[in-house]
Amino acid sequence: MSFLYEKSLSEIRSQLLAKELTVTEVVEACLKRIEETEPSIQALISVQAEEALEQARAMDEAGPDASKPLWGVPLTVKDLLCTKGTKTTCGSKILENFEPFYDAFAIAKLKEAGAVLLGKTNMDEFAMGSSTESSAYKATKNPWDLNKVPGGSSGGSAASVTASQVFGTLGTDTGGSIRQPASLCGCVGLKPTYGRVSRRGMVAYGSSLDQIGPMTRSVEDNARMLQVIAGHDEKDSTSVDVPVDNYLAALHREDLKGLKVGLPKEFWAEGLDAEVESACRTAVAKLEELGAELVEVELPHSSYAIATYYIIAMAEASSNLARFDGVRYGYRSDNAEDLLDIYVKSRSEGFGDEVQRRIMLGTYVLSSGYYDAYYKKAAQVRRLIREDYLKALEKCDVLVGPASPVTAWNVGEFTSDPLKMYLLDIYTISLNLAGLPGLSLPVGLGADSNMPVGLQLLGKEFDEATLYGVASLLEKNTEKLGAPAGL
């Protein structure tokens, strides 16, 4: 028996438009699923049940609107996207009572498309983390095994959609925060090209790295969501005015003949778990079977990616988070005696350990006497990393490799050693430095861990359509994972 909440976004949309289901029925089913699963996975910071039901009843009364591509579909969104009149906490105590007065561009697009927003998902505080354990509110668990992490920083989003609480969700990706949790939880996650989706209304971590993207249970559903949120925003200087492809039309490839798939040798080297490599190699063999030509390529500067990323990201975080000073909005300490005390105590009490660590490191690399040695050098190496990708993509259409070197690890395993957790982002970070699109697709379960493994497809600028085409065909020719074993 298939439960209503297990259906795909595309199936639900079709049934809603055909009046086979009402929006109220669908929303109630999702809210019941949240009630059943939330105590164990802790994926959501807030749930807007009454507002969603009120919206659903109004939509049912008005009748289906086929012009709205997400009409009546329940979704969740990461809690660093501004939602008018609903708290946006960024997983931090410092913003625990912050209610934005406007919707982020991506949120406005979802609402215009007819989506029903059920809640805001848990996340690493200010998107700083790889396990969703640094949230000030709760630690999210992996739906496949409640003793494992879901990845991060969009772990709440990945867990929410994987557990079938909703049919799709939005995450953000600064150094792999969509693709890595998608891999660890077994869902589809896309980081678009930098500038493809407006960042307006997203609370910034690393302004030159952050991108908003969809997370879903199928490639088709993912394409539907990106189709809605992609596009130029004249109010965002980082938004690029490039025509948006028809992503749904790209899903109908019958084979991969004529397609060149690059295998960066650095992604298949020492440090990759055997069970992850085995699942990914099987998927690559399937790509070749479908007609793709495999080409080995090199990304020679990728070994510097982690050092480069953490210098740039922490420097940008130090600058971006300076606005949270206890004066204009957000948490203010009750024990402050003067202005300097307000700054020091509000930030010390309001920010968690990981955020404070990154602010201090970022401030250090930007300080007088160290800027040239660290930040300037990192910016130069970033250019070399981007050029490596562009050269590799001159020889092929897409690059493929694992999204994570390991499957999901135990809760608490790396909390006392943040450096080890930083190193686990080795396969995702360089793409953000290059500003290119990447998609993580589940390709099986690890032979030893029985946890999901994700294959990462990397593409050319603004060529998300090719990624969707390849991923959709591979998905159709790969055995589905089934329902998460932990629920």
CSV table of C-alpha atoms in Angstrom, one decimal:
chain,number,residue,atom,x,y,z
A,1,MET,CA,0.0,0.0,0.0
A,2,SER,CA,1.3,3.4,-1.0
A,3,PHE,CA,0.5,6.3,1.4
A,4,LEU,CA,-0.4,9.7,0.1
A,5,TYR,CA,2.7,11.3,1.6
A,6,GLU,CA,5.0,8.8,-0.2
A,7,LYS,CA,3.9,10.1,-3.6
A,8,SER,CA,6.2,12.3,-5.7
A,9,LEU,CA,5.7,16.0,-6.0
A,10,SER,CA,4.8,15.6,-9.7
A,11,GLU,CA,2.1,12.9,-8.9
A,12,ILE,CA,0.6,15.0,-6.1
A,13,ARG,CA,0.4,18.0,-8.4
A,14,SER,CA,-1.4,16.0,-11.2
A,15,GLN,CA,-3.9,14.6,-8.7
A,16,LEU,CA,-4.6,18.0,-7.2
A,17,LEU,CA,-5.2,19.5,-10.6
A,18,ALA,CA,-7.5,16.6,-11.6
A,19,LYS,CA,-9.4,17.1,-8.3
A,20,GLU,CA,-8.6,13.5,-7.3
A,21,LEU,CA,-7.3,15.0,-4.1
A,22,THR,CA,-8.0,18.3,-2.2
A,23,VAL,CA,-5.3,20.5,-0.9
A,24,THR,CA,-6.7,20.1,2.5
A,25,GLU,CA,-6.3,16.3,2.3
A,26,VAL,CA,-2.7,16.6,1.2
A,27,VAL,CA,-1.8,19.1,3.8
A,28,GLU,CA,-3.5,17.1,6.6
A,29,ALA,CA,-1.6,14.0,5.4
A,30,CYS,CA,1.7,15.8,5.6
A,31,LEU,CA,1.0,17.3,9.0
A,32,LYS,CA,0.1,13.9,10.3
A,33,ARG,CA,3.4,12.5,8.9
A,34,ILE,CA,5.3,15.4,10.6
A,35,GLU,CA,3.5,14.5,13.9
A,36,GLU,CA,4.6,10.8,13.5
A,37,THR,CA,8.2,11.4,12.4
A,38,GLU,CA,9.3,14.7,14.0
A,39,PRO,CA,9.8,13.3,17.6
A,40,SER,CA,12.5,11.0,16.2
A,41,ILE,CA,14.2,12.9,13.4
A,42,GLN,CA,13.9,16.5,14.7
A,43,ALA,CA,14.0,18.0,11.2
A,44,LEU,CA,11.9,21.2,11.8
A,45,ILE,CA,12.4,24.3,13.9
A,46,SER,CA,8.9,25.5,13.4
A,47,VAL,CA,5.6,24.2,11.9
A,48,GLN,CA,2.9,26.6,10.5
A,49,ALA,CA,0.0,24.1,10.7
A,50,GLU,CA,-3.0,26.5,11.2
A,51,GLU,CA,-1.8,28.9,8.5
A,52,ALA,CA,-1.2,26.0,6.1
A,53,LEU,CA,-4.7,24.5,6.7
A,54,GLU,CA,-6.3,27.9,6.3
A,55,GLN,CA,-4.5,28.4,3.0
A,56,ALA,CA,-5.5,24.9,1.9
A,57,ARG,CA,-9.1,25.4,2.5
A,58,ALA,CA,-9.1,28.7,0.6
A,59,MET,CA,-7.3,27.1,-2.3
A,60,ASP,CA,-9.9,24.2,-2.4
A,61,GLU,CA,-12.7,26.8,-2.4
A,62,ALA,CA,-11.1,28.7,-5.3
A,63,GLY,CA,-10.4,25.5,-7.3
A,64,PRO,CA,-7.3,24.2,-9.1
A,65,ASP,CA,-5.0,26.6,-11.0
A,66,ALA,CA,-3.0,24.8,-13.6
A,67,SER,CA,-1.0,28.0,-14.4
A,68,LYS,CA,0.7,27.6,-11.0
A,69,PRO,CA,3.3,24.9,-11.2
A,70,LEU,CA,3.3,24.0,-7.5
A,71,TRP,CA,-0.4,24.6,-6.8
A,72,GLY,CA,-1.3,23.0,-3.5
A,73,VAL,CA,2.0,21.2,-3.0
A,74,PRO,CA,3.2,21.2,0.7
A,75,LEU,CA,6.9,22.2,1.1
A,76,THR,CA,9.4,23.1,3.8
A,77,VAL,CA,12.2,25.6,3.6
A,78,LYS,CA,15.5,26.1,5.4
A,79,ASP,CA,15.3,28.5,8.3
A,80,LEU,CA,17.7,31.1,6.9
A,81,LEU,CA,15.3,32.1,4.2
A,82,CYS,CA,13.3,35.1,5.2
A,83,THR,CA,9.5,34.4,5.5
A,84,LYS,CA,7.3,37.3,6.2
A,85,GLY,CA,5.6,37.2,9.6
A,86,THR,CA,7.2,33.8,10.4
A,87,LYS,CA,10.3,33.5,12.6
A,88,THR,CA,13.6,33.0,10.7
A,89,THR,CA,16.2,31.9,13.3
A,90,CYS,CA,19.1,30.5,11.2
A,91,GLY,CA,19.4,27.9,13.9
A,92,SER,CA,20.8,30.5,16.3
A,93,LYS,CA,19.8,31.9,19.7
A,94,ILE,CA,20.8,35.4,18.4
A,95,LEU,CA,17.8,35.3,16.0
A,96,GLU,CA,15.4,33.3,18.1
A,97,ASN,CA,12.7,36.0,17.9
A,98,PHE,CA,13.4,37.5,14.5
A,99,GLU,CA,10.4,37.9,12.3
A,100,PRO,CA,11.2,39.3,8.8
A,101,PHE,CA,8.9,41.8,7.2
A,102,TYR,CA,9.4,40.5,3.7
A,103,ASP,CA,9.8,37.2,1.9
A,104,ALA,CA,13.0,36.1,0.3
A,105,PHE,CA,12.9,36.1,-3.5
A,106,ALA,CA,12.9,32.2,-3.6
A,107,ILE,CA,10.1,32.1,-1.0
A,108,ALA,CA,8.0,34.7,-3.0
A,109,LYS,CA,8.5,32.5,-6.1
A,110,LEU,CA,7.2,29.4,-4.3
A,111,LYS,CA,4.2,31.3,-3.0
A,112,GLU,CA,3.5,32.7,-6.5
A,113,ALA,CA,3.6,29.1,-7.8
A,114,GLY,CA,0.9,28.0,-5.4
A,115,ALA,CA,3.1,26.1,-2.9
A,116,VAL,CA,1.9,25.6,0.7
A,117,LEU,CA,4.7,26.2,3.2
A,118,LEU,CA,4.4,23.9,6.2
A,119,GLY,CA,7.5,24.8,8.2
A,120,LYS,CA,11.1,25.9,8.5
A,121,THR,CA,13.8,23.2,8.7
A,122,ASN,CA,16.6,22.8,11.2
A,123,MET,CA,20.2,23.6,10.2
A,124,ASP,CA,23.7,24.1,11.5
A,125,GLU,CA,23.8,27.6,13.1
A,126,PHE,CA,24.1,30.2,10.3
A,127,ALA,CA,24.8,27.2,8.0
A,128,MET,CA,28.2,26.6,9.6
A,129,GLY,CA,28.6,22.9,9.9
A,130,SER,CA,28.3,19.5,8.1
A,131,SER,CA,26.1,17.5,10.5
A,132,THR,CA,23.2,19.8,11.7
A,133,GLU,CA,24.6,19.3,15.2
A,134,SER,CA,25.6,23.0,15.8
A,135,SER,CA,21.9,24.2,15.8
A,136,ALA,CA,21.0,26.1,18.9
A,137,TYR,CA,17.7,24.2,19.1
A,138,LYS,CA,18.2,20.5,18.4
A,139,ALA,CA,20.3,17.9,16.5
A,140,THR,CA,18.5,16.4,13.5
A,141,LYS,CA,18.8,12.6,13.0
A,142,ASN,CA,19.2,10.7,9.7
A,143,PRO,CA,15.9,9.0,8.7
A,144,TRP,CA,17.8,5.9,7.7
A,145,ASP,CA,19.4,5.4,11.1
A,146,LEU,CA,18.5,7.6,14.1
A,147,ASN,CA,22.0,7.1,15.5
A,148,LYS,CA,23.6,8.8,12.4
A,149,VAL,CA,23.8,12.5,11.3
A,150,PRO,CA,21.8,13.7,8.3
A,151,GLY,CA,24.8,15.8,7.0
A,152,GLY,CA,24.7,19.6,6.9
A,153,SER,CA,24.2,22.4,7.0
A,154,SER,CA,20.8,21.6,5.3
A,155,GLY,CA,20.4,18.4,7.3
A,156,GLY,CA,16.9,19.4,8.4
A,157,SER,CA,15.8,19.9,4.8
A,158,ALA,CA,17.3,16.6,3.7
A,159,ALA,CA,15.8,14.7,6.6
A,160,SER,CA,12.4,16.4,6.1
A,161,VAL,CA,12.0,15.4,2.5
A,162,THR,CA,13.6,12.0,2.9
A,163,ALA,CA,11.1,11.2,5.7
A,164,SER,CA,8.2,12.2,3.4
A,165,GLN,CA,7.1,15.0,5.7
A,166,VAL,CA,6.7,17.1,2.5
A,167,PHE,CA,7.2,16.7,-1.2
A,168,GLY,CA,10.1,19.1,-1.6
A,169,THR,CA,12.2,21.6,0.3
A,170,LEU,CA,14.8,24.3,-0.2
A,171,GLY,CA,18.3,24.2,1.2
A,172,THR,CA,21.4,26.4,0.7
A,173,ASP,CA,24.8,25.3,-0.4
A,174,THR,CA,28.0,27.3,0.6
A,175,GLY,CA,30.5,24.4,0.5
A,176,GLY,CA,28.3,21.4,-0.1
A,177,SER,CA,25.4,22.0,2.3
A,178,ILE,CA,22.8,20.7,-0.2
A,179,ARG,CA,24.7,18.0,-2.0
A,180,GLN,CA,26.4,16.4,1.1
A,181,PRO,CA,23.2,15.9,3.2
A,182,ALA,CA,21.4,14.8,0.0
A,183,SER,CA,24.0,12.1,-0.3
A,184,LEU,CA,23.9,11.1,3.3
A,185,CYS,CA,20.1,11.0,3.4
A,186,GLY,CA,19.5,9.5,0.0
A,187,CYS,CA,17.6,12.3,-1.7
A,188,VAL,CA,18.2,14.5,-4.8
A,189,GLY,CA,19.9,17.9,-4.1
A,190,LEU,CA,21.0,20.5,-6.6
A,191,LYS,CA,23.3,23.5,-6.1
A,192,PRO,CA,22.6,25.8,-9.0
A,193,THR,CA,25.3,28.0,-10.8
A,194,TYR,CA,26.1,31.0,-8.6
A,195,GLY,CA,23.7,33.7,-9.7
A,196,ARG,CA,21.1,31.3,-11.1
A,197,VAL,CA,18.8,31.8,-8.1
A,198,SER,CA,18.5,35.1,-6.3
A,199,ARG,CA,20.1,35.3,-2.8
A,200,ARG,CA,17.9,38.2,-1.7
A,201,GLY,CA,16.3,37.4,1.6
A,202,MET,CA,18.8,34.6,2.4
A,203,VAL,CA,20.7,35.4,5.6
A,204,ALA,CA,24.3,35.4,4.3
A,205,TYR,CA,27.2,33.2,5.5
A,206,GLY,CA,29.7,33.5,2.6
A,207,SER,CA,28.3,35.9,0.1
A,208,SER,CA,30.4,34.8,-2.9
A,209,LEU,CA,29.7,31.1,-2.2
A,210,ASP,CA,26.0,30.8,-1.0
A,211,GLN,CA,23.4,29.4,-3.3
A,212,ILE,CA,19.8,28.3,-2.8
A,213,GLY,CA,18.6,25.1,-4.3
A,214,PRO,CA,15.9,22.4,-4.2
A,215,MET,CA,16.0,19.0,-2.4
A,216,THR,CA,13.5,16.4,-3.4
A,217,ARG,CA,12.9,12.6,-3.7
A,218,SER,CA,13.2,12.5,-7.5
A,219,VAL,CA,15.1,14.3,-10.3
A,220,GLU,CA,11.8,15.4,-12.0
A,221,ASP,CA,10.5,17.0,-8.7
A,222,ASN,CA,13.9,18.8,-8.3
A,223,ALA,CA,13.6,20.2,-11.9
A,224,ARG,CA,10.1,21.4,-11.2
A,225,MET,CA,11.2,23.3,-8.1
A,226,LEU,CA,14.3,24.9,-9.8
A,227,GLN,CA,12.0,26.0,-12.7
A,228,VAL,CA,10.1,28.0,-10.2
A,229,ILE,CA,12.9,29.7,-8.2
A,230,ALA,CA,15.4,30.3,-11.0
A,231,GLY,CA,15.6,33.6,-12.8
A,232,HIS,CA,17.0,37.1,-12.7
A,233,ASP,CA,16.3,39.4,-9.7
A,234,GLU,CA,17.1,43.1,-10.4
A,235,LYS,CA,17.2,43.7,-6.7
A,236,ASP,CA,20.1,41.3,-6.2
A,237,SER,CA,23.5,42.3,-7.6
A,238,THR,CA,24.7,38.7,-7.5
A,239,SER,CA,21.8,37.5,-9.7
A,240,VAL,CA,22.7,36.9,-13.3
A,241,ASP,CA,20.4,37.8,-16.2
A,242,VAL,CA,20.7,34.6,-18.2
A,243,PRO,CA,17.7,32.9,-19.8
A,244,VAL,CA,16.2,30.0,-17.8
A,245,ASP,CA,16.2,26.6,-19.6
A,246,ASN,CA,13.2,24.3,-19.8
A,247,TYR,CA,14.4,21.8,-17.2
A,248,LEU,CA,11.5,19.5,-17.5
A,249,ALA,CA,12.1,19.2,-21.3
A,250,ALA,CA,15.7,18.1,-20.5
A,251,LEU,CA,14.5,15.0,-18.6
A,252,HIS,CA,13.5,13.0,-21.7
A,253,ARG,CA,16.9,11.6,-22.9
A,254,GLU,CA,16.7,8.1,-24.2
A,255,ASP,CA,20.5,7.5,-24.0
A,256,LEU,CA,23.8,9.3,-23.4
A,257,LYS,CA,25.3,8.8,-26.8
A,258,GLY,CA,27.7,11.6,-27.7
A,259,LEU,CA,28.0,12.7,-24.1
A,260,LYS,CA,31.5,12.9,-22.5
A,261,VAL,CA,31.6,12.2,-18.8
A,262,GLY,CA,34.8,13.4,-17.0
A,263,LEU,CA,36.2,11.5,-14.0
A,264,PRO,CA,38.4,13.8,-12.0
A,265,LYS,CA,41.2,11.6,-10.7
A,266,GLU,CA,41.4,13.6,-7.5
A,267,PHE,CA,37.8,12.5,-6.6
A,268,TRP,CA,38.7,8.8,-6.9
A,269,ALA,CA,42.0,8.8,-4.9
A,270,GLU,CA,43.0,7.8,-1.4
A,271,GLY,CA,40.6,8.7,1.4
A,272,LEU,CA,37.5,7.4,-0.4
A,273,ASP,CA,35.6,4.7,1.5
A,274,ALA,CA,35.5,1.4,-0.3
A,275,GLU,CA,31.7,1.0,-0.1
A,276,VAL,CA,31.2,4.6,-1.4
A,277,GLU,CA,33.6,4.0,-4.3
A,278,SER,CA,31.9,0.7,-5.2
A,279,ALA,CA,28.4,2.2,-5.4
A,280,CYS,CA,29.7,5.2,-7.4
A,281,ARG,CA,31.8,3.0,-9.8
A,282,THR,CA,28.7,0.9,-10.5
A,283,ALA,CA,26.8,4.1,-11.3
A,284,VAL,CA,29.6,5.3,-13.6
A,285,ALA,CA,29.6,1.9,-15.4
A,286,LYS,CA,25.8,2.4,-15.9
A,287,LEU,CA,26.5,5.8,-17.5
A,288,GLU,CA,28.9,4.1,-19.9
A,289,GLU,CA,26.4,1.4,-20.6
A,290,LEU,CA,23.9,4.1,-21.5
A,291,GLY,CA,26.2,5.5,-24.2
A,292,ALA,CA,28.5,8.0,-22.4
A,293,GLU,CA,32.1,8.2,-23.2
A,294,LEU,CA,34.3,8.3,-20.0
A,295,VAL,CA,37.3,10.7,-19.9
A,296,GLU,CA,39.8,11.0,-17.1
A,297,VAL,CA,40.5,14.6,-16.2
A,298,GLU,CA,42.5,16.4,-13.6
A,299,LEU,CA,41.8,19.2,-11.1
A,300,PRO,CA,45.3,19.8,-10.0
A,301,HIS,CA,44.6,22.6,-7.5
A,302,SER,CA,41.7,20.8,-5.8
A,303,SER,CA,44.1,19.7,-3.0
A,304,TYR,CA,44.1,23.4,-1.9
A,305,ALA,CA,40.3,23.6,-1.9
A,306,ILE,CA,39.6,23.1,1.8
A,307,ALA,CA,42.2,25.6,3.0
A,308,THR,CA,41.1,28.1,0.3
A,309,TYR,CA,37.4,27.7,1.1
A,310,TYR,CA,37.8,28.1,4.9
A,311,ILE,CA,39.9,31.2,4.6
A,312,ILE,CA,37.4,32.9,2.2
A,313,ALA,CA,34.2,31.6,3.8
A,314,MET,CA,35.3,32.5,7.3
A,315,ALA,CA,36.4,36.0,6.2
A,316,GLU,CA,33.0,36.6,4.6
A,317,ALA,CA,31.3,35.2,7.7
A,318,SER,CA,33.2,37.6,9.9
A,319,SER,CA,32.0,40.5,7.8
A,320,ASN,CA,28.4,39.3,7.3
A,321,LEU,CA,27.8,38.5,11.0
A,322,ALA,CA,29.1,41.8,12.2
A,323,ARG,CA,25.5,43.1,11.9
A,324,PHE,CA,24.3,41.0,14.8
A,325,ASP,CA,25.5,43.3,17.5
A,326,GLY,CA,22.6,43.3,20.0
A,327,VAL,CA,21.6,46.8,19.0
A,328,ARG,CA,19.4,46.8,15.8
A,329,TYR,CA,17.7,43.4,16.1
A,330,GLY,CA,18.3,39.9,17.4
A,331,TYR,CA,19.3,38.8,20.9
A,332,ARG,CA,20.6,41.4,23.4
A,333,SER,CA,22.2,40.4,26.7
A,334,ASP,CA,20.4,41.5,29.9
A,335,ASN,CA,23.7,41.9,31.7
A,336,ALA,CA,25.3,44.6,29.6
A,337,GLU,CA,26.5,47.8,31.4
A,338,ASP,CA,27.6,49.9,28.4
A,339,LEU,CA,27.8,49.8,24.6
A,340,LEU,CA,30.9,47.7,24.4
A,341,ASP,CA,29.4,45.3,26.9
A,342,ILE,CA,26.3,45.0,24.7
A,343,TYR,CA,28.4,44.0,21.8
A,344,VAL,CA,30.6,41.5,23.6
A,345,LYS,CA,28.0,39.8,25.8
A,346,SER,CA,25.2,39.7,23.2
A,347,ARG,CA,27.5,38.0,20.6
A,348,SER,CA,29.2,35.7,23.2
A,349,GLU,CA,25.8,34.6,24.6
A,350,GLY,CA,23.9,34.6,21.2
A,351,PHE,CA,26.4,32.7,19.0
A,352,GLY,CA,27.4,29.1,19.4
A,353,ASP,CA,30.9,27.7,19.6
A,354,GLU,CA,31.3,26.9,15.9
A,355,VAL,CA,30.0,30.3,14.8
A,356,GLN,CA,32.4,32.1,17.2
A,357,ARG,CA,35.3,30.0,16.0
A,358,ARG,CA,34.6,31.0,12.4
A,359,ILE,CA,34.2,34.6,13.2
A,360,MET,CA,37.5,34.7,15.0
A,361,LEU,CA,39.4,33.0,12.2
A,362,GLY,CA,37.7,35.2,9.6
A,363,THR,CA,38.6,38.3,11.5
A,364,TYR,CA,42.2,37.1,11.9
A,365,VAL,CA,42.7,36.5,8.1
A,366,LEU,CA,41.3,39.9,7.3
A,367,SER,CA,43.4,41.8,9.9
A,368,SER,CA,46.2,44.2,9.0
A,369,GLY,CA,49.4,42.3,8.3
A,370,TYR,CA,47.7,39.0,7.5
A,371,TYR,CA,45.3,40.0,4.7
A,372,ASP,CA,47.9,39.5,1.9
A,373,ALA,CA,49.3,36.3,3.5
A,374,TYR,CA,45.9,34.6,3.8
A,375,TYR,CA,42.8,36.2,2.1
A,376,LYS,CA,44.6,37.5,-1.0
A,377,LYS,CA,46.4,34.3,-1.5
A,378,ALA,CA,43.2,32.3,-1.1
A,379,ALA,CA,41.5,34.5,-3.7
A,380,GLN,CA,44.3,33.8,-6.1
A,381,VAL,CA,44.1,30.0,-5.6
A,382,ARG,CA,40.4,30.2,-6.0
A,383,ARG,CA,40.9,31.5,-9.5
A,384,LEU,CA,43.2,28.6,-10.3
A,385,ILE,CA,40.6,26.1,-9.0
A,386,ARG,CA,37.9,27.7,-11.2
A,387,GLU,CA,40.2,27.5,-14.2
A,388,ASP,CA,40.9,23.8,-13.5
A,389,TYR,CA,37.1,23.1,-13.7
A,390,LEU,CA,36.7,25.2,-16.9
A,391,LYS,CA,39.6,23.4,-18.6
A,392,ALA,CA,38.2,20.0,-17.6
A,393,LEU,CA,34.7,20.9,-18.9
A,394,GLU,CA,36.2,21.9,-22.2
A,395,LYS,CA,37.0,18.2,-22.7
A,396,CYS,CA,33.7,16.8,-21.4
A,397,ASP,CA,30.0,17.7,-20.8
A,398,VAL,CA,29.8,16.8,-17.1
A,399,LEU,CA,32.1,15.6,-14.4
A,400,VAL,CA,31.2,12.8,-11.9
A,401,GLY,CA,32.4,11.7,-8.5
A,402,PRO,CA,31.3,10.9,-5.0
A,403,ALA,CA,29.4,13.6,-3.1
A,404,SER,CA,31.0,12.5,0.2
A,405,PRO,CA,34.0,10.3,0.9
A,406,VAL,CA,31.9,8.4,3.6
A,407,THR,CA,28.3,7.5,4.4
A,408,ALA,CA,26.6,9.1,7.4
A,409,TRP,CA,28.6,8.9,10.6
A,410,ASN,CA,27.5,8.6,14.2
A,411,VAL,CA,25.9,11.5,16.1
A,412,GLY,CA,28.6,13.2,18.1
A,413,GLU,CA,31.5,11.4,16.4
A,414,PHE,CA,33.3,14.6,15.2
A,415,THR,CA,31.9,17.3,17.5
A,416,SER,CA,35.1,17.4,19.5
A,417,ASP,CA,37.3,17.5,16.4
A,418,PRO,CA,35.9,20.1,13.9
A,419,LEU,CA,38.9,19.8,11.6
A,420,LYS,CA,38.1,16.2,10.8
A,421,MET,CA,34.6,17.3,9.9
A,422,TYR,CA,35.9,20.1,7.7
A,423,LEU,CA,38.0,17.5,5.7
A,424,LEU,CA,34.8,15.5,4.9
A,425,ASP,CA,33.7,18.3,2.6
A,426,ILE,CA,36.6,17.6,0.2
A,427,TYR,CA,34.5,16.7,-2.8
A,428,THR,CA,31.9,19.5,-2.6
A,429,ILE,CA,33.8,22.6,-1.6
A,430,SER,CA,35.8,23.3,-4.8
A,431,LEU,CA,32.6,23.6,-6.8
A,432,ASN,CA,31.4,26.5,-4.7
A,433,LEU,CA,34.8,28.2,-5.2
A,434,ALA,CA,34.3,27.7,-9.0
A,435,GLY,CA,30.6,28.9,-8.9
A,436,LEU,CA,29.4,26.0,-11.0
A,437,PRO,CA,26.3,23.7,-10.7
A,438,GLY,CA,26.3,20.3,-9.0
A,439,LEU,CA,23.7,17.7,-8.3
A,440,SER,CA,23.8,14.8,-5.9
A,441,LEU,CA,21.8,11.7,-6.8
A,442,PRO,CA,21.3,8.5,-4.6
A,443,VAL,CA,22.9,5.5,-6.4
A,444,GLY,CA,22.7,2.8,-3.8
A,445,LEU,CA,23.4,1.8,-0.2
A,446,GLY,CA,26.8,1.1,1.2
A,447,ALA,CA,27.6,-2.6,1.4
A,448,ASP,CA,28.8,-2.4,5.0
A,449,SER,CA,26.9,0.6,6.5
A,450,ASN,CA,23.6,0.0,4.6
A,451,MET,CA,23.4,3.8,4.4
A,452,PRO,CA,22.7,5.9,1.2
A,453,VAL,CA,25.5,6.8,-1.2
A,454,GLY,CA,25.3,9.8,-3.5
A,455,LEU,CA,27.0,10.4,-6.9
A,456,GLN,CA,27.7,14.0,-7.7
A,457,LEU,CA,27.3,15.4,-11.2
A,458,LEU,CA,29.1,18.6,-11.9
A,459,GLY,CA,28.3,20.8,-14.9
A,460,LYS,CA,29.1,23.9,-17.0
A,461,GLU,CA,27.8,27.4,-16.0
A,462,PHE,CA,24.1,27.7,-16.2
A,463,ASP,CA,23.8,24.2,-17.7
A,464,GLU,CA,21.7,22.6,-15.0
A,465,ALA,CA,19.5,21.2,-17.9
A,466,THR,CA,22.3,18.7,-18.9
A,467,LEU,CA,22.8,17.7,-15.2
A,468,TYR,CA,19.0,17.0,-15.0
A,469,GLY,CA,19.0,15.0,-18.3
A,470,VAL,CA,21.9,12.8,-17.2
A,471,ALA,CA,20.6,12.3,-13.6
A,472,SER,CA,17.1,11.5,-14.8
A,473,LEU,CA,18.3,8.8,-17.1
A,474,LEU,CA,20.6,7.3,-14.5
A,475,GLU,CA,17.8,7.4,-11.9
A,476,LYS,CA,15.5,5.4,-14.2
A,477,ASN,CA,18.2,2.8,-14.6
A,478,THR,CA,19.2,2.6,-10.9
A,479,GLU,CA,17.3,0.6,-8.3
A,480,LYS,CA,15.4,2.9,-6.0
A,481,LEU,CA,16.5,3.0,-2.3
A,482,GLY,CA,13.0,2.5,-0.9
A,483,ALA,CA,11.7,3.9,2.4
A,484,PRO,CA,14.2,5.0,5.0
A,485,ALA,CA,15.0,2.1,7.3
A,486,GLY,CA,15.1,4.2,10.5
A,487,LEU,CA,11.4,5.2,10.5
